[in-house]
Amino acid sequence: MTPGEEPRVRPRGEVPLDVRPCPGGPLLVRGAAQVSTDDDTWHDTTRPVSAVCRCGASALRPWCDGTHKVLSRRGVNPLD
Amino acid sequence: MKLPSPRGPLSERVVNALSRPPRSHVHLKRTPDRDPADDALTLWILHELHYRGFEDVDERWEWAPALSSVRQHLEEELEARLRADFARSLTEMDLGGRVTGVGGDDLVDVLLALVEAHDGPSLAEHLLADGTTEHAGQLLRQRSIYHLKEADPTAWVVPRVTGGAKAALMEIQFDEYGAGRRDRVHQDLFSLGLSAAGLCADYGHYVGEARLPVLEQNNSVSLFGLHRRLRGAALGHLAAFEATSSLPSRTLARALRRLGLPEEIAAYYDEHVEADAVHEQLALRDVCAALVTDEPHLREDVVFGAWACLELEARTARDLLSLWEVAA
């Protein structure tokens, strides 16, 4: 995904999907089965809750690795 | 684990007492020359009775009253010192007014501001840039005191909170304990990493060489966990710990690979990059914010616990860097 664009999330069967953006940081997703990257690859979640990158700079995309904080310190976080 | 070797007169008396069956009274003479490391090891031993205990100690000692006054005294001193330093530090960082919440500051914003303002030296950055395999080994041995009981001190808090804070805390704890997978328990991942690196993975094995700030890190997290009164501090500590984990874990994984350490120990830190990016958000927004909504009087303690986590890690980093003769 590109910076600032909302990630795409597919629900897991009957588990209700709970999606919440954290200010300046990732999308917190409960109950997701799969999350896509911008090359249309779908990635399985194995955690009950996942943090999905929204700043576009994580090295672990689609998952958050905390890099948005480095961007914020440099004043270049597109989410701030 | 067996009782560690004493480091001074107080730990010697306590170790001697614990080596026998519990008695109604233990005579502990006042020692004129107190030594901080002796005190810290003594408190660590007394706390350990509540975790996994010692092979050579009668399990009834956990609740035996004879040594509880020593433990209480050491805990009161540790808490008083930390609270005095906290008050000074808030003034220095100009955060005092925001902690109480009278200005309507959002708790999550205050905690994040504290994390950004309290920027201690980074052991991970040093290891990546200039560290040696000896430094890495020493860091892993120091970290083993906590990582082999990772998440256990916070588990004490679960029955003491309710509703949203409890549900979110259990999401974090569940993940820490492997999310139902035997092979993903974080403390066991660290144990695998230690063994692969040629170190001893026995619980508590390296406490004999634990540095004073490392003992105090462990003692404060046990103090917060074991006292219901300090549940706010325990959860603030958790939030700061998780909020300062992802980026250093990534750096540390790179450093360990650069130094040629085995994949198992680097993988432990890889896991924490992704896991703690989730735990940070949960701990800040769902655990701490929900706790303070339910119990607003705990707000200052949440910030105190977060500060204690950051401060004691900064002291540990300065101590190890000075041992390695690196300017902090």
XYZ file of N, CA, C and O in Angstrom, chain A residues 20-23 25-26 28 30 46-51 57-60 63-70 73, chain B residues 116 168 171 174-175 179 181 184 186 243-244 246-247 250 270-271 273-275 277-282 285-286:
216
model
N -9.462 -0.570 13.794
C -9.386 0.757 14.411
C -8.047 1.401 14.102
O -7.000 0.815 14.385
N -8.035 2.583 13.509
C -6.752 3.255 13.266
C -6.192 3.864 14.557
O -6.937 4.456 15.338
N -4.883 3.700 14.794
C -4.225 4.344 15.933
C -3.635 5.653 15.405
O -2.921 5.631 14.395
N -3.902 6.786 16.055
C -3.406 8.073 15.549
C -1.893 8.044 15.297
O -1.122 7.666 16.181
N -0.193 5.998 13.760
C 0.396 4.654 13.747
C -0.438 3.669 12.950
O -1.165 4.051 12.027
N -0.352 2.404 13.324
C -0.956 1.347 12.498
C -2.477 1.249 12.635
O -3.094 1.923 13.454
N -5.200 -1.169 13.945
C -5.287 -2.296 14.883
C -6.460 -3.168 14.437
O -7.585 -2.691 14.345
N -8.600 -6.763 14.822
C -8.940 -7.993 15.565
C -9.814 -8.857 14.657
O -10.759 -8.353 14.056
N -1.653 -14.573 12.072
C -1.644 -15.690 13.021
C -1.935 -15.180 14.428
O -2.130 -15.964 15.340
N -1.955 -13.855 14.595
C -2.178 -13.293 15.934
C -3.655 -12.964 16.129
O -4.343 -12.607 15.185
N -4.116 -13.009 17.384
C -5.503 -12.612 17.639
C -5.746 -11.136 17.313
O -6.830 -10.763 16.888
N -4.717 -10.314 17.503
C -4.786 -8.899 17.138
C -3.536 -8.600 16.308
O -2.449 -9.051 16.658
N -3.704 -7.846 15.237
C -2.544 -7.478 14.412
C -2.467 -5.967 14.284
O -3.482 -5.280 14.349
N -1.243 -5.472 14.101
C -1.046 -4.048 13.812
C -0.594 -3.979 12.355
O 0.436 -4.542 11.984
N 6.106 2.536 5.453
C 7.569 2.416 5.570
C 8.035 1.196 6.355
O 9.231 1.003 6.529
N 7.113 0.374 6.837
C 7.521 -0.805 7.615
C 8.327 -1.769 6.746
O 8.018 -1.967 5.568
N 9.330 -2.380 7.354
C 10.110 -3.398 6.647
C 9.390 -4.748 6.698
O 9.832 -5.707 6.077
N 8.312 -4.838 7.453
C 7.589 -6.108 7.619
C 6.197 -6.041 7.003
O 5.308 -6.755 7.429
N 2.656 -5.785 8.060
C 2.608 -5.588 9.512
C 3.424 -4.360 9.931
O 4.418 -4.006 9.293
N 3.023 -3.745 11.023
C 3.727 -2.587 11.585
C 5.012 -3.062 12.264
O 5.022 -4.099 12.925
N 6.098 -2.318 12.098
C 7.329 -2.614 12.842
C 7.810 -1.398 13.633
O 8.958 -1.351 14.058
N 6.919 -0.408 13.805
C 7.269 0.761 14.628
C 7.947 1.879 13.856
O 8.254 2.923 14.428
N 8.186 1.681 12.552
C 8.938 2.685 11.783
C 8.229 4.045 11.725
O 8.888 5.079 11.575
N 6.877 4.047 11.872
C 6.159 5.349 11.836
C 6.728 6.321 12.872
O 6.683 7.525 12.686
N 7.283 5.765 13.975
C 7.835 6.655 15.011
C 9.119 7.329 14.531
O 9.380 8.484 14.860
N 9.919 6.579 13.759
C 11.137 7.170 13.191
C 10.733 8.300 12.240
O 11.330 9.381 12.249
N 9.667 11.377 14.200
C 10.809 12.126 14.749
C 11.460 12.983 13.665
O 11.984 14.047 13.928
N 9.114 9.711 24.396
C 9.973 10.505 23.515
C 10.955 11.367 24.310
O 12.104 11.535 23.927
N -8.059 -6.548 27.317
C -6.905 -6.171 26.499
C -5.600 -6.684 27.116
O -4.687 -7.116 26.396
N -5.235 -10.162 26.089
C -4.807 -10.323 24.693
C -3.286 -10.282 24.613
O -2.664 -11.067 23.904
N -1.816 -13.447 26.440
C -2.046 -14.644 25.625
C -0.974 -14.755 24.540
O -0.403 -15.824 24.303
N -0.673 -13.620 23.895
C 0.352 -13.593 22.861
C 1.738 -13.870 23.465
O 2.551 -14.605 22.893
N 0.057 -17.646 22.394
C -1.274 -17.670 21.751
C -1.751 -19.105 21.541
O -2.271 -19.468 20.486
N 0.101 -21.754 21.396
C 1.096 -22.634 20.737
C 2.279 -22.850 21.673
O 2.992 -21.922 22.030
N 5.638 -21.238 20.850
C 5.742 -19.790 20.668
C 5.753 -19.020 21.988
O 5.561 -17.804 21.997
N 7.056 -16.868 24.640
C 8.200 -15.967 24.483
C 9.361 -16.322 25.410
O 10.519 -16.283 25.016
N 6.173 -0.026 24.297
C 6.332 1.107 23.382
C 7.793 1.371 23.045
O 8.092 2.154 22.144
N 8.711 0.744 23.761
C 10.135 0.956 23.473
C 10.794 -0.360 23.068
O 11.983 -0.564 23.288
N 9.792 -2.464 19.848
C 9.859 -2.861 18.424
C 11.141 -2.399 17.733
O 11.859 -3.212 17.153
N 11.410 -1.086 17.797
C 12.560 -0.562 17.053
C 13.883 -1.096 17.615
O 14.727 -1.570 16.853
N 14.433 -4.691 16.535
C 14.883 -4.824 15.151
C 16.386 -4.562 15.055
O 17.127 -5.293 14.401
N 13.345 -10.807 16.435
C 12.434 -10.622 15.284
C 10.982 -10.696 15.745
O 10.155 -9.884 15.354
N 10.689 -11.710 16.543
C 9.317 -11.907 17.027
C 8.834 -10.666 17.767
O 7.675 -10.268 17.650
N 9.707 -7.544 17.293
C 9.464 -6.382 16.434
C 7.969 -6.326 16.113
O 7.299 -5.315 16.325
N 7.452 -7.452 15.630
C 6.056 -7.495 15.191
C 5.090 -7.571 16.381
O 4.101 -6.836 16.437
N 5.398 -8.442 17.336
C 4.478 -8.629 18.470
C 4.327 -7.339 19.272
O 3.220 -6.946 19.634
N 4.824 -4.267 18.362
C 4.136 -3.191 17.645
C 2.629 -3.278 17.919
O 1.932 -2.265 17.984
N 2.139 -4.499 18.100
C 0.724 -4.704 18.471
C 0.526 -4.414 19.961
O -0.372 -3.660 20.348
N 1.391 -5.001 20.787
C 1.232 -4.869 22.243
C 1.294 -3.411 22.685
O 0.608 -3.007 23.619
N 2.149 -2.631 22.009
C 2.270 -1.212 22.363
C 0.913 -0.516 22.250
O 0.482 0.188 23.170
N 0.244 -0.721 21.115
C -1.044 -0.056 20.905
C -2.078 -0.561 21.907
O -2.857 0.224 22.464
N -2.085 -1.872 22.137
C -3.048 -2.441 23.094
C -2.785 -1.912 24.504
O -3.717 -1.527 25.225
N -3.567 2.084 24.560
C -4.918 2.580 24.245
C -6.010 1.768 24.908
O -7.063 2.318 25.251
N -5.791 0.477 25.071
C -6.870 -0.355 25.606
C -6.659 -0.689 27.072
O -7.608 -0.704 27.841
